[in-house]
Coordinates of C-alpha atoms in Angstrom, one line a residue:
Chain A
M27 CA 49.2 -7.5 -28.9
S28 CA 47.5 -10.8 -29.9
F29 CA 46.2 -13.4 -27.6
D30 CA 49.2 -15.7 -28.7
A31 CA 51.6 -13.0 -27.4
I32 CA 49.9 -13.3 -24.0
T33 CA 50.1 -17.1 -23.8
N34 CA 53.7 -17.1 -25.0
W35 CA 54.5 -14.5 -22.4
W36 CA 52.7 -16.4 -19.7
Q37 CA 54.8 -19.5 -20.3
G38 CA 58.1 -17.7 -20.0
N39 CA 57.4 -15.4 -17.0
E40 CA 57.0 -17.3 -13.8
R41 CA 58.0 -14.5 -11.6
M42 CA 55.7 -12.1 -13.2
I43 CA 52.9 -14.6 -12.8
A44 CA 53.6 -14.9 -9.1
L45 CA 53.5 -11.1 -8.9
L46 CA 50.2 -11.0 -10.7
M47 CA 48.7 -13.7 -8.4
D48 CA 49.9 -11.7 -5.4
A49 CA 48.3 -8.5 -6.9
L50 CA 45.1 -10.4 -7.6
G51 CA 45.0 -11.5 -3.9
Q52 CA 45.6 -7.9 -2.8
T53 CA 42.9 -6.5 -5.0
L54 CA 40.4 -9.1 -3.7
T55 CA 41.4 -8.4 -0.1
M56 CA 41.0 -4.7 -0.6
V57 CA 37.6 -4.9 -2.4
F58 CA 36.0 -7.5 -0.2
A59 CA 37.4 -6.3 3.1
S60 CA 36.4 -2.7 2.5
G61 CA 33.2 -3.7 0.9
F62 CA 32.3 -5.8 3.9
M63 CA 33.1 -3.1 6.4
G64 CA 31.5 -0.5 4.3
F65 CA 28.3 -2.4 4.4
V66 CA 28.5 -3.1 8.1
I67 CA 28.6 0.7 8.7
G68 CA 26.9 2.0 5.5
I69 CA 23.7 0.0 5.7
P70 CA 22.7 1.3 9.2
I71 CA 23.5 4.8 8.0
G72 CA 21.3 4.3 4.9
V73 CA 18.5 2.9 7.1
L74 CA 18.9 5.9 9.5
L75 CA 18.8 8.3 6.5
H76 CA 15.6 6.7 5.4
L77 CA 13.9 6.6 8.7
S78 CA 14.8 10.1 9.8
K79 CA 13.2 11.6 6.7
K80 CA 10.0 13.7 6.9
G81 CA 7.2 11.2 7.4
G82 CA 9.6 8.5 8.2
L83 CA 9.3 6.1 11.1
L84 CA 11.8 8.0 13.3
H85 CA 11.3 11.4 11.8
N86 CA 14.2 13.7 13.0
H87 CA 14.9 16.7 10.8
L88 CA 18.2 17.6 12.5
L89 CA 19.7 14.1 12.3
N90 CA 18.6 13.7 8.7
K91 CA 20.2 17.0 7.7
V92 CA 23.5 16.3 9.5
L93 CA 23.7 12.8 8.2
G94 CA 22.9 14.0 4.7
I95 CA 25.6 16.7 4.8
V96 CA 28.2 14.3 6.1
V97 CA 27.4 11.7 3.5
N98 CA 27.5 14.3 0.7
I99 CA 30.9 15.5 1.9
G100 CA 32.2 12.0 1.9
R101 CA 30.9 11.5 -1.6
S102 CA 32.3 14.7 -3.1
I103 CA 35.9 14.2 -2.1
P104 CA 37.8 12.6 -5.0
F105 CA 39.0 9.2 -3.9
I106 CA 42.7 9.9 -4.6
I107 CA 42.6 12.9 -2.3
L108 CA 40.7 10.9 0.4
L109 CA 43.4 8.3 0.2
V110 CA 46.1 10.7 1.4
A111 CA 43.8 12.9 3.5
V112 CA 43.0 10.1 5.9
I113 CA 46.6 9.0 6.4
P114 CA 46.7 10.1 10.1
F115 CA 43.5 8.1 10.8
T116 CA 44.8 5.1 8.9
R117 CA 47.9 5.1 11.1
F118 CA 45.7 5.3 14.2
V119 CA 43.6 2.3 13.0
V120 CA 46.1 -0.1 11.5
G121 CA 49.4 1.3 12.9
T122 CA 50.9 1.9 9.4
T123 CA 50.1 4.0 6.4
I124 CA 51.4 1.7 3.7
G125 CA 50.4 -1.7 2.5
T126 CA 47.2 -3.5 1.6
A127 CA 45.7 -3.2 5.1
A128 CA 46.4 0.5 5.1
A129 CA 44.6 0.9 1.8
V130 CA 41.5 -0.8 3.2
V131 CA 40.9 2.1 5.6
P132 CA 40.4 4.8 3.0
L133 CA 38.5 2.4 0.7
T134 CA 36.1 1.7 3.5
I135 CA 35.7 5.3 4.3
G136 CA 35.0 6.0 0.6
A137 CA 32.5 3.2 0.3
I138 CA 30.4 4.1 3.4
P139 CA 28.6 7.2 2.1
F140 CA 28.2 5.5 -1.3
I141 CA 26.5 2.5 0.2
A142 CA 24.4 4.7 2.5
R143 CA 22.9 6.5 -0.4
L144 CA 22.3 3.4 -2.4
V145 CA 20.6 1.6 0.6
E146 CA 18.5 4.7 1.2
G147 CA 17.4 4.5 -2.4
A148 CA 16.6 0.8 -2.1
L149 CA 14.5 1.5 1.0
L150 CA 12.6 4.3 -0.7
E151 CA 11.2 1.7 -3.1
V152 CA 9.4 -0.2 -0.4
P153 CA 5.8 0.9 -0.6
S154 CA 4.8 3.0 2.4
G155 CA 1.6 0.9 2.7
L156 CA 3.7 -2.0 3.9
V157 CA 5.2 0.0 6.8
E158 CA 1.7 1.2 7.6
A159 CA 0.3 -2.4 7.6
A160 CA 3.1 -3.5 9.9
Q161 CA 2.3 -0.6 12.3
A162 CA -1.3 -1.5 12.2
M163 CA -0.5 -5.0 13.2
G164 CA 1.5 -3.8 16.2
A165 CA 5.1 -4.0 15.0
K166 CA 7.7 -2.2 17.0
P167 CA 10.0 0.1 15.0
Q168 CA 12.9 -2.3 15.2
Q169 CA 10.6 -5.1 14.0
I170 CA 9.5 -3.0 11.1
I171 CA 13.1 -2.5 10.1
T172 CA 14.2 -6.1 10.3
K173 CA 11.0 -7.8 9.2
V174 CA 9.6 -5.5 6.7
L175 CA 11.9 -2.8 5.4
L176 CA 15.2 -4.7 5.0
P177 CA 13.7 -7.9 3.6
E178 CA 11.5 -6.0 1.1
A179 CA 14.4 -3.9 0.0
L180 CA 16.7 -6.9 -0.3
P181 CA 16.8 -7.0 -4.1
G182 CA 17.7 -3.3 -4.1
I183 CA 20.3 -3.8 -1.4
I184 CA 22.0 -6.7 -3.3
N185 CA 22.1 -4.4 -6.3
A186 CA 23.7 -1.8 -4.2
V187 CA 26.3 -4.4 -3.0
T188 CA 27.1 -5.2 -6.6
I189 CA 27.5 -1.6 -7.7
T190 CA 29.7 -0.9 -4.7
L191 CA 32.0 -3.8 -5.2
V192 CA 32.5 -2.9 -8.9
T193 CA 33.2 0.7 -7.8
L194 CA 35.7 -0.6 -5.2
V195 CA 37.5 -2.6 -7.9
G196 CA 38.0 0.8 -9.7
Y197 CA 39.0 2.6 -6.5
S198 CA 41.5 -0.1 -5.5
A199 CA 43.6 0.6 -8.6
M200 CA 44.5 3.9 -6.9
A201 CA 45.6 2.1 -3.8
G202 CA 49.1 1.8 -5.2
T203 CA 49.6 5.4 -4.1
V204 CA 49.9 4.2 -0.5
G205 CA 51.6 1.0 -1.4
G206 CA 48.4 -1.0 -1.2
G207 CA 49.4 -3.1 -4.2
G208 CA 46.8 -4.8 -6.3
L209 CA 46.3 -5.3 -10.0
G210 CA 45.9 -1.6 -10.8
D211 CA 49.2 -0.9 -9.1
V212 CA 51.0 -3.6 -11.2
G213 CA 49.4 -2.2 -14.3
I214 CA 50.7 1.2 -13.6
R215 CA 54.2 0.2 -12.5
Y216 CA 55.0 -2.6 -14.9
G217 CA 52.7 -1.7 -17.7
Y218 CA 52.8 2.1 -17.8
Q219 CA 56.1 3.1 -16.2
R220 CA 58.1 0.2 -17.7
F221 CA 56.3 0.2 -21.0
D222 CA 55.3 -3.5 -20.7
G223 CA 52.1 -3.5 -22.7
T224 CA 51.5 -7.2 -22.1
V225 CA 51.4 -6.8 -18.3
M226 CA 49.0 -3.8 -18.7
M227 CA 46.8 -6.0 -21.0
I228 CA 46.8 -8.9 -18.5
T229 CA 45.8 -6.7 -15.6
V230 CA 43.1 -5.1 -17.5
V231 CA 41.7 -8.4 -18.7
I232 CA 41.7 -9.8 -15.2
L233 CA 39.9 -6.7 -13.9
V234 CA 37.3 -7.0 -16.6
I235 CA 36.7 -10.6 -15.8
M236 CA 36.4 -9.8 -12.1
V237 CA 33.9 -7.1 -12.7
Q238 CA 31.9 -9.3 -15.0
L239 CA 31.8 -12.1 -12.4
I240 CA 30.7 -9.7 -9.6
Q241 CA 27.9 -8.3 -11.8
S242 CA 26.7 -11.7 -12.9
I243 CA 26.6 -13.1 -9.4
G244 CA 24.8 -10.0 -8.2
D245 CA 22.2 -10.1 -10.9
H246 CA 21.7 -13.8 -10.3
L247 CA 21.1 -13.2 -6.5
V248 CA 18.7 -10.3 -7.2
K249 CA 16.7 -12.6 -9.5
R250 CA 16.5 -15.2 -6.7
V251 CA 15.3 -13.0 -3.9
D252 CA 13.1 -10.7 -6.0
H253 CA 9.4 -11.9 -5.8
R254 CA 7.8 -8.6 -6.7
Chain B
M16 CA -16.9 -1.9 21.2
I17 CA -15.6 1.0 19.2
Q18 CA -16.5 4.5 20.4
I19 CA -15.5 7.4 18.3
K20 CA -16.0 10.5 20.4
Q21 CA -15.9 14.1 19.0
V22 CA -13.1 13.3 16.7
N23 CA -11.6 16.1 14.7
K24 CA -8.7 15.9 12.3
V25 CA -7.1 18.9 10.8
F26 CA -4.3 18.8 8.1
Y27 CA -2.1 21.7 7.4
Q28 CA -1.0 22.6 3.9
G29 CA 1.4 25.4 4.5
Q30 CA -0.9 28.1 6.0
L31 CA -4.0 26.4 4.9
E32 CA -6.1 24.4 7.4
I33 CA -8.0 21.5 6.0
H34 CA -10.7 20.0 8.2
A35 CA -10.7 16.4 7.2
L36 CA -13.0 15.3 10.0
S37 CA -15.3 17.5 12.1
D38 CA -16.9 16.3 15.3
I39 CA -17.4 12.7 14.4
D40 CA -19.4 10.7 16.9
L41 CA -19.9 7.0 16.3
N42 CA -20.8 4.1 18.6
I43 CA -20.3 0.6 17.2
A44 CA -21.6 -2.3 19.2
Q45 CA -19.8 -5.5 19.7
G46 CA -20.4 -8.0 16.9
T47 CA -21.9 -5.7 14.4
I48 CA -20.8 -5.0 10.9
F49 CA -20.7 -1.2 10.6
G50 CA -20.3 0.6 7.3
V51 CA -19.1 4.1 6.6
I52 CA -19.8 5.4 3.2
G53 CA -18.7 8.5 1.5
S54 CA -17.4 9.8 -1.8
S55 CA -13.7 10.1 -2.4
G56 CA -12.3 12.9 -0.4
A57 CA -15.1 12.8 2.1
G58 CA -12.7 11.9 4.9
K59 CA -13.7 8.3 5.4
S60 CA -10.2 7.0 4.9
T61 CA -8.9 9.5 7.5
L62 CA -11.7 8.3 9.8
I63 CA -10.7 4.6 9.7
R64 CA -7.0 5.5 10.0
C65 CA -7.9 7.5 13.1
V66 CA -9.5 4.4 14.7
N67 CA -6.2 2.6 15.1
L68 CA -4.3 5.9 15.3
L69 CA -2.3 5.4 12.1
E70 CA -3.5 9.0 11.9
R71 CA -3.7 10.7 15.3
P72 CA -6.9 12.7 15.7
T73 CA -6.3 16.4 16.3
S74 CA -8.9 16.2 19.1
G75 CA -11.3 13.7 20.5
N76 CA -11.1 10.1 21.8
I77 CA -11.1 6.7 20.3
I78 CA -12.2 4.0 22.7
I79 CA -11.8 0.4 21.7
D80 CA -13.0 -2.3 24.1
G81 CA -12.8 0.2 27.0
I82 CA -9.3 1.4 26.3
D83 CA -8.8 5.0 25.2
L84 CA -6.2 4.7 22.5
T85 CA -5.5 8.4 22.4
Q86 CA -4.2 8.2 26.0
L87 CA -1.7 5.4 25.4
S88 CA 2.1 5.7 25.2
N89 CA 3.6 4.6 21.9
K90 CA 4.6 1.3 23.4
Q91 CA 1.2 0.5 24.8
L92 CA -0.4 1.6 21.5
T93 CA 1.8 -0.9 19.6
L94 CA 0.7 -3.7 21.8
T95 CA -3.0 -2.7 21.8
R96 CA -2.9 -2.6 18.0
R97 CA -2.3 -6.3 18.0
K98 CA -5.9 -6.7 18.9
I99 CA -7.1 -4.6 16.0
G100 CA -6.9 -6.2 12.6
M101 CA -6.8 -4.1 9.5
I102 CA -7.0 -4.8 5.8
F103 CA -6.4 -2.4 2.9
Q104 CA -7.5 -1.5 -0.6
H105 CA -4.1 -2.5 -2.0
F106 CA -3.7 -5.5 0.3
N107 CA -0.2 -4.5 1.5
L108 CA 1.3 -8.0 1.5
L109 CA 5.0 -8.4 1.8
S110 CA 6.3 -9.4 -1.6
S111 CA 9.4 -11.1 0.0
R112 CA 7.3 -13.5 2.0
T113 CA 5.2 -16.5 1.0
V114 CA 1.5 -16.7 1.8
F115 CA 2.3 -18.7 4.9
D116 CA 5.0 -16.3 6.1
N117 CA 2.7 -13.3 5.4
V118 CA 0.0 -14.7 7.7
A119 CA 2.7 -15.7 10.2
L120 CA 4.1 -12.1 10.5
P121 CA 1.8 -10.8 13.3
L122 CA 2.5 -14.0 15.3
E123 CA 6.3 -13.6 14.8
L124 CA 5.9 -10.0 16.1
A125 CA 4.4 -11.4 19.2
S126 CA 7.2 -14.0 19.5
T127 CA 4.8 -17.0 19.2
S128 CA 6.5 -20.4 19.1
K129 CA 7.1 -22.0 15.6
A130 CA 4.7 -24.9 16.3
A131 CA 1.9 -22.6 17.4
I132 CA 2.5 -20.4 14.4
K133 CA 2.2 -23.4 12.0
E134 CA -1.0 -24.6 13.6
K135 CA -2.6 -21.1 13.6
V136 CA -1.6 -20.2 10.1
N137 CA -2.8 -23.4 8.6
S138 CA -6.2 -23.1 10.3
L139 CA -6.5 -19.5 9.1
L140 CA -5.6 -20.4 5.5
A141 CA -8.2 -23.1 5.7
L142 CA -10.7 -20.5 6.9
V143 CA -10.1 -18.2 4.0
G144 CA -9.9 -21.1 1.5
L145 CA -6.2 -20.9 0.5
S146 CA -4.7 -24.0 2.0
D147 CA -3.2 -24.9 -1.4
K148 CA -1.4 -21.6 -1.7
T149 CA 0.9 -21.9 1.4
D150 CA 4.2 -21.6 -0.4
T151 CA 3.1 -19.2 -3.2
Y152 CA 4.4 -15.6 -3.3
P153 CA 1.8 -12.8 -3.4
A154 CA 2.9 -11.8 -6.9
N155 CA 1.4 -15.0 -8.2
L156 CA -2.0 -14.5 -6.6
S157 CA -5.2 -12.8 -8.0
G158 CA -6.6 -9.7 -6.3
G159 CA -9.2 -11.7 -4.4
Q160 CA -6.7 -14.2 -3.2
K161 CA -4.4 -11.5 -2.0
Q162 CA -7.2 -9.9 0.0
R163 CA -8.0 -13.4 1.5
V164 CA -4.3 -13.6 2.6
A165 CA -4.6 -10.1 4.1
I166 CA -7.7 -11.1 5.9
A167 CA -6.0 -14.3 7.3
R168 CA -3.1 -12.1 8.4
A169 CA -5.4 -9.6 10.1
L170 CA -7.0 -12.4 12.0
A171 CA -3.8 -14.1 13.1
S172 CA -3.5 -12.2 16.4
D173 CA -7.2 -13.0 17.3
P174 CA -8.3 -9.4 17.1
K175 CA -11.6 -8.2 18.5
V176 CA -12.0 -5.6 15.8
L177 CA -11.4 -5.7 12.1
L178 CA -11.0 -2.5 10.1
C179 CA -11.5 -2.7 6.4
D180 CA -10.1 0.3 4.4
E181 CA -11.8 0.1 1.0
A182 CA -11.1 -3.6 1.1
T183 CA -13.1 -4.4 -2.0
S184 CA -12.5 -1.3 -4.1
A185 CA -9.7 -2.8 -6.2
L186 CA -11.7 -6.0 -6.9
D187 CA -14.2 -6.9 -9.6
P188 CA -17.9 -7.4 -8.6
A189 CA -17.8 -11.2 -8.3
T190 CA -14.7 -11.1 -6.2
T191 CA -16.1 -8.3 -4.1
Q192 CA -19.1 -10.5 -3.4
S193 CA -16.9 -13.5 -2.3
I194 CA -14.8 -11.3 -0.1
L195 CA -18.0 -9.8 1.5
E196 CA -19.3 -13.3 2.1
L197 CA -16.0 -14.2 3.8
L198 CA -16.2 -11.1 6.0
L199 CA -19.7 -12.0 7.0
K200 CA -18.6 -15.5 7.9
I201 CA -15.8 -14.2 10.0
N202 CA -18.2 -11.8 11.8
Q203 CA -20.6 -14.7 12.5
E204 CA -18.1 -17.4 13.4
L205 CA -15.6 -15.5 15.3
N206 CA -17.9 -12.7 16.6
I207 CA -15.5 -10.0 15.4
T208 CA -16.8 -6.4 15.2
I209 CA -16.1 -5.1 11.7
L210 CA -15.8 -1.5 10.7
L211 CA -15.6 -1.0 7.0
I212 CA -15.4 2.0 4.8
T213 CA -16.4 2.1 1.2
H214 CA -17.7 4.3 -1.6
E215 CA -20.0 1.5 -2.9
M216 CA -23.5 1.4 -1.5
A217 CA -23.7 -2.2 -2.8
V218 CA -21.1 -3.2 -0.2
V219 CA -23.1 -1.6 2.6
K220 CA -26.3 -3.2 1.3
G221 CA -24.5 -6.6 1.1
I222 CA -23.3 -7.1 4.7
C223 CA -23.7 -4.1 6.9
E224 CA -26.3 -3.8 9.7
E225 CA -25.6 -0.2 10.4
V226 CA -24.3 2.6 8.2
A227 CA -23.0 6.1 8.6
I228 CA -22.8 8.5 5.7
I229 CA -20.1 11.1 5.7
G230 CA -19.7 14.0 3.4
D231 CA -17.1 16.7 3.5
G232 CA -15.7 15.5 6.8
K233 CA -19.0 15.6 8.6
L234 CA -21.3 12.8 9.7
V235 CA -24.4 13.4 7.6
E236 CA -26.6 10.5 8.6
K237 CA -26.5 7.2 10.5
G238 CA -28.8 4.4 11.3
S239 CA -29.7 0.8 10.5
V240 CA -29.2 0.0 6.8
G241 CA -32.9 -0.7 6.5
D242 CA -33.8 2.7 7.9
I243 CA -31.4 4.6 5.7
F244 CA -32.7 2.9 2.6
A245 CA -36.3 3.3 3.6
H246 CA -36.2 6.9 4.8
P247 CA -33.1 8.7 3.6
K248 CA -33.2 12.1 5.2
T249 CA -30.5 13.8 3.3
Q250 CA -29.7 14.4 -0.4
L251 CA -26.4 12.7 0.0
A252 CA -28.0 9.5 1.4
R253 CA -30.5 9.5 -1.5
Q254 CA -27.6 9.9 -4.0
F255 CA -25.9 6.8 -2.6
I256 CA -29.1 4.8 -2.7
R257 CA -29.6 5.9 -6.3
S258 CA -26.1 4.9 -7.1
T259 CA -26.9 1.3 -6.3
L260 CA -29.8 1.4 -8.7
D261 CA -28.1 3.2 -11.6
L262 CA -31.0 4.1 -13.9
S263 CA -30.1 6.2 -16.9
I264 CA -32.1 7.2 -19.9
P265 CA -31.3 5.3 -23.0
A266 CA -29.4 7.4 -25.6
D267 CA -32.0 7.3 -28.3
Y268 CA -34.7 8.4 -25.8
Q269 CA -32.4 11.2 -24.6
S270 CA -32.1 12.5 -28.1
R271 CA -35.9 12.6 -28.5
L272 CA -36.5 14.2 -25.2
V273 CA -37.7 17.9 -25.1
T274 CA -38.4 19.9 -22.0
E275 CA -41.7 21.5 -23.2
K276 CA -44.8 19.6 -24.0
A277 CA -45.3 19.5 -27.7
E278 CA -48.0 18.1 -30.0
N279 CA -48.2 14.3 -29.8
S280 CA -45.6 13.9 -27.1
F281 CA -45.9 12.1 -23.8
P282 CA -44.0 12.6 -20.5
L283 CA -41.1 10.5 -19.4
I284 CA -41.4 10.1 -15.7
R285 CA -39.0 8.9 -13.0
L286 CA -40.8 7.2 -10.2
E287 CA -38.9 6.7 -7.0
F288 CA -40.2 4.3 -4.5
T289 CA -38.9 4.7 -1.0
G290 CA -39.7 3.0 2.3
S291 CA -42.6 5.4 2.9
S292 CA -44.3 4.6 -0.4
V293 CA -47.5 2.8 0.0
D294 CA -47.0 -0.9 -0.5
A295 CA -49.7 -1.5 -3.2
P296 CA -49.8 -2.5 -6.8
L297 CA -49.9 1.1 -7.8
I298 CA -49.0 0.8 -11.5
T299 CA -51.9 -1.4 -12.5
Q300 CA -54.3 0.5 -10.3
L301 CA -53.2 3.7 -12.1
S302 CA -54.1 2.5 -15.5
R303 CA -57.4 1.2 -14.5
K304 CA -58.4 4.3 -12.6
F305 CA -57.3 7.1 -14.9
E306 CA -57.2 5.9 -18.5
V307 CA -53.5 6.1 -18.8
D308 CA -51.2 3.5 -20.4
I309 CA -47.8 3.0 -18.9
S310 CA -44.8 1.8 -20.8
I311 CA -42.0 0.9 -18.4
L312 CA -38.6 1.8 -19.9
S313 CA -36.5 0.4 -17.2
S314 CA -36.9 -0.4 -13.6
N315 CA -34.8 -1.4 -10.7
M316 CA -36.5 -2.4 -7.5
D317 CA -34.7 -3.8 -4.5
Y318 CA -35.5 -5.2 -1.1
V319 CA -33.3 -4.3 1.9
G320 CA -34.0 -4.7 5.6
G321 CA -37.7 -5.3 5.0
V322 CA -38.2 -2.4 2.7
K323 CA -39.0 -2.2 -1.0
F324 CA -37.4 0.6 -2.8
G325 CA -36.3 1.4 -6.2
L326 CA -36.4 3.6 -9.3
M327 CA -38.5 3.3 -12.5
L328 CA -38.5 5.1 -15.8
A329 CA -41.8 5.0 -17.6
E330 CA -43.6 6.8 -20.4
F331 CA -47.2 7.8 -19.6
F332 CA -49.7 7.8 -22.4
G333 CA -53.1 9.4 -22.1
S334 CA -54.9 12.8 -22.1
E335 CA -53.1 15.6 -20.3
Q336 CA -55.7 15.7 -17.6
A337 CA -55.5 11.9 -17.0
I338 CA -51.8 12.0 -16.7
Q339 CA -52.0 14.9 -14.3
Q340 CA -54.5 12.9 -12.1
A341 CA -52.2 9.9 -12.3
I342 CA -49.3 11.9 -11.0
T343 CA -51.3 13.3 -8.2
F344 CA -52.4 9.8 -7.3
L345 CA -48.8 8.6 -7.1
K346 CA -47.7 11.6 -5.0
E347 CA -50.5 10.8 -2.6
H348 CA -49.1 7.4 -2.2
K349 CA -45.7 8.8 -1.4
V350 CA -44.0 7.9 -4.7
E351 CA -41.6 10.6 -5.6
I352 CA -42.2 11.8 -9.2
E353 CA -40.0 13.7 -11.5
V354 CA -41.0 14.5 -15.1
L355 CA -37.8 14.3 -17.0
G356 CA -39.2 15.7 -20.2
Y357 CA -41.5 14.8 -23.1
V358 CA -40.7 12.2 -25.7
V359 CA -41.6 13.2 -29.2

C-alpha cells in the first residue's frame, strides 16, 4: 500500500471522499463536544476532589470519599460497555440512542471522571504555600480557587485537556456501535468488514494527524502559559 | 498592637500529643520591630502562624489592634487578615502572575478599582526599588528581588502589622542585610508594627528593638535587645549570642591542645565579655600587673544597644601563679573565663 496507491485512489473515489469528510466532521464533533462538556463538569469535580481532601480548603472526608468512589467507578467501566449501559440515559437526554449526538452522551460521561482525576493532579502541584499566602492576605475560598489555584494549575490543566482530547479521539472510534459515525466507524465498516485496506489506511492516517495536531497545539499552549 | 495571651498549641500525631507552644504571653507595642528567635523545631513558626490564625491556637487569645481574632467568624477573620501583612521564607509569589499582578492581588481581592490598583502598585514597587521589573515573572527574579515583591504585596492593603516568617533565611548575607534595611525603612516611614521570627541572632541584632527567645515551645526570655545581649539570663540566650560571634579554635591549635597542664605548655583561655563586665582596658592592665603576656588568637567584639560584648581566644604566657592571679583578676571584673586546655 504505497502512497501512490492512496493518491490514485483519492482521485477516483469522490463518493468515498465525501464519506470520509462527513466522518471527519463527526469525529471532530464528538471529540470536541464531549471534551467541552466533560470539562465544564469535570473541572469542578476535580477542584472539589482537591479541596475536600484532608488539609484542603474545604476539608470534608465524606464528600471526598463519595466523589472518589464515583469517579473510580466511572473510570473502571470499559468504554464499550459504558456506551451501551447508558442508552436509557442517552434517550432521556437527546431523545434518540443512535447518531453522533447520541454518542456524545456516553463520551462525555466517560470523559468526566478522567478529567476530574487529571485536574485533581494538576491542582496537587500548586505549592500549598501559595494557598496559605492567599489566606493570609484575606482571600475568600472562592477567590483562592479562581485567583490562585486555577491560574497556577493552568499549565497542568491544559495538559489534561490535551490528554483528554487525544483519549476521546480513541474512544470515538467505538461510537460506531451506536451509529455515531466518525472515522473509526468508517475504518471498521469499509476497511475491515469490506476488506478495503486503502480506506483503513486513510482513516488511520487522518487520526494520526489529528492526534499530532492536538498534542502540538496543547504543548505550545502549555509553554505559553507556564512561567514556573 | 499585638497581644498574644496564654497561647497553647497542641498537635496530635496519632495518640501522641505534641505541645508546640505552651503558655506564650507576648505584648508587642505599636510601631516596634519585635523579634522572636529560636532554633528549628522550637515552635517559632507555629507561633507566627498562630498570630494570623493560619494555625488556630488550641487555647489562648490573639488580640490585634483591639480585635480578638480567636473570637471572629471565618468571614470576619478573612476581612481582618487584610490588615495583617505576611511574608514567607519561600516568598510564595504566584508564578502565573507578573510582578505587578502579584502586588495587585490583595487589592483585587478587595475589589479595588483598576486605576487605584495601578497607582498603589506603582508606588509600592518604587518603595521596594523594583519599578523596572513591573512586567517580569517571578521565575526571572533573584531571591532578594522576590522577597521585595512579597513585601510590596504584603503592604498593598495598608496593613498595620507585618509578620515575617523566616523572611531572610533563604537569602545570602548581603541580600539579608538589604531586606532588613527595607523592613526598617517600612517600619519608620509607614509606622508598621513588625513581628519577625528567625533563627539568626544577626537579624535580631540588625533591626529589632525587642526580642523573645523561645525554646521547646516555651518562652525562655524576653526583653530589649540591648538587655538580652548585655545580661543574658539563660543558657539558650547565651548560645544565640555566641552564635553571632562564632569563635572556633583553629585546627592546628586544636590538635596541639591537651586537657592537663604539661611541661612548657600554656593555657588557651576563652574570655567572654558581657554587659556586666567592667568597661576598662583589662588586657593591658593584666599584663602590666601580673607579669603575663597575652597572645590573642582571635577576638570578636560587638556593640549593641549601648553594650560592649564579645568573645576572645587568647594564650596566656607566664608563671603558673601569675596566670592564676590574672584569671582571678578577670573574674573579679566580671569577665567569664573558660580554660579550654593547654597548648603544647
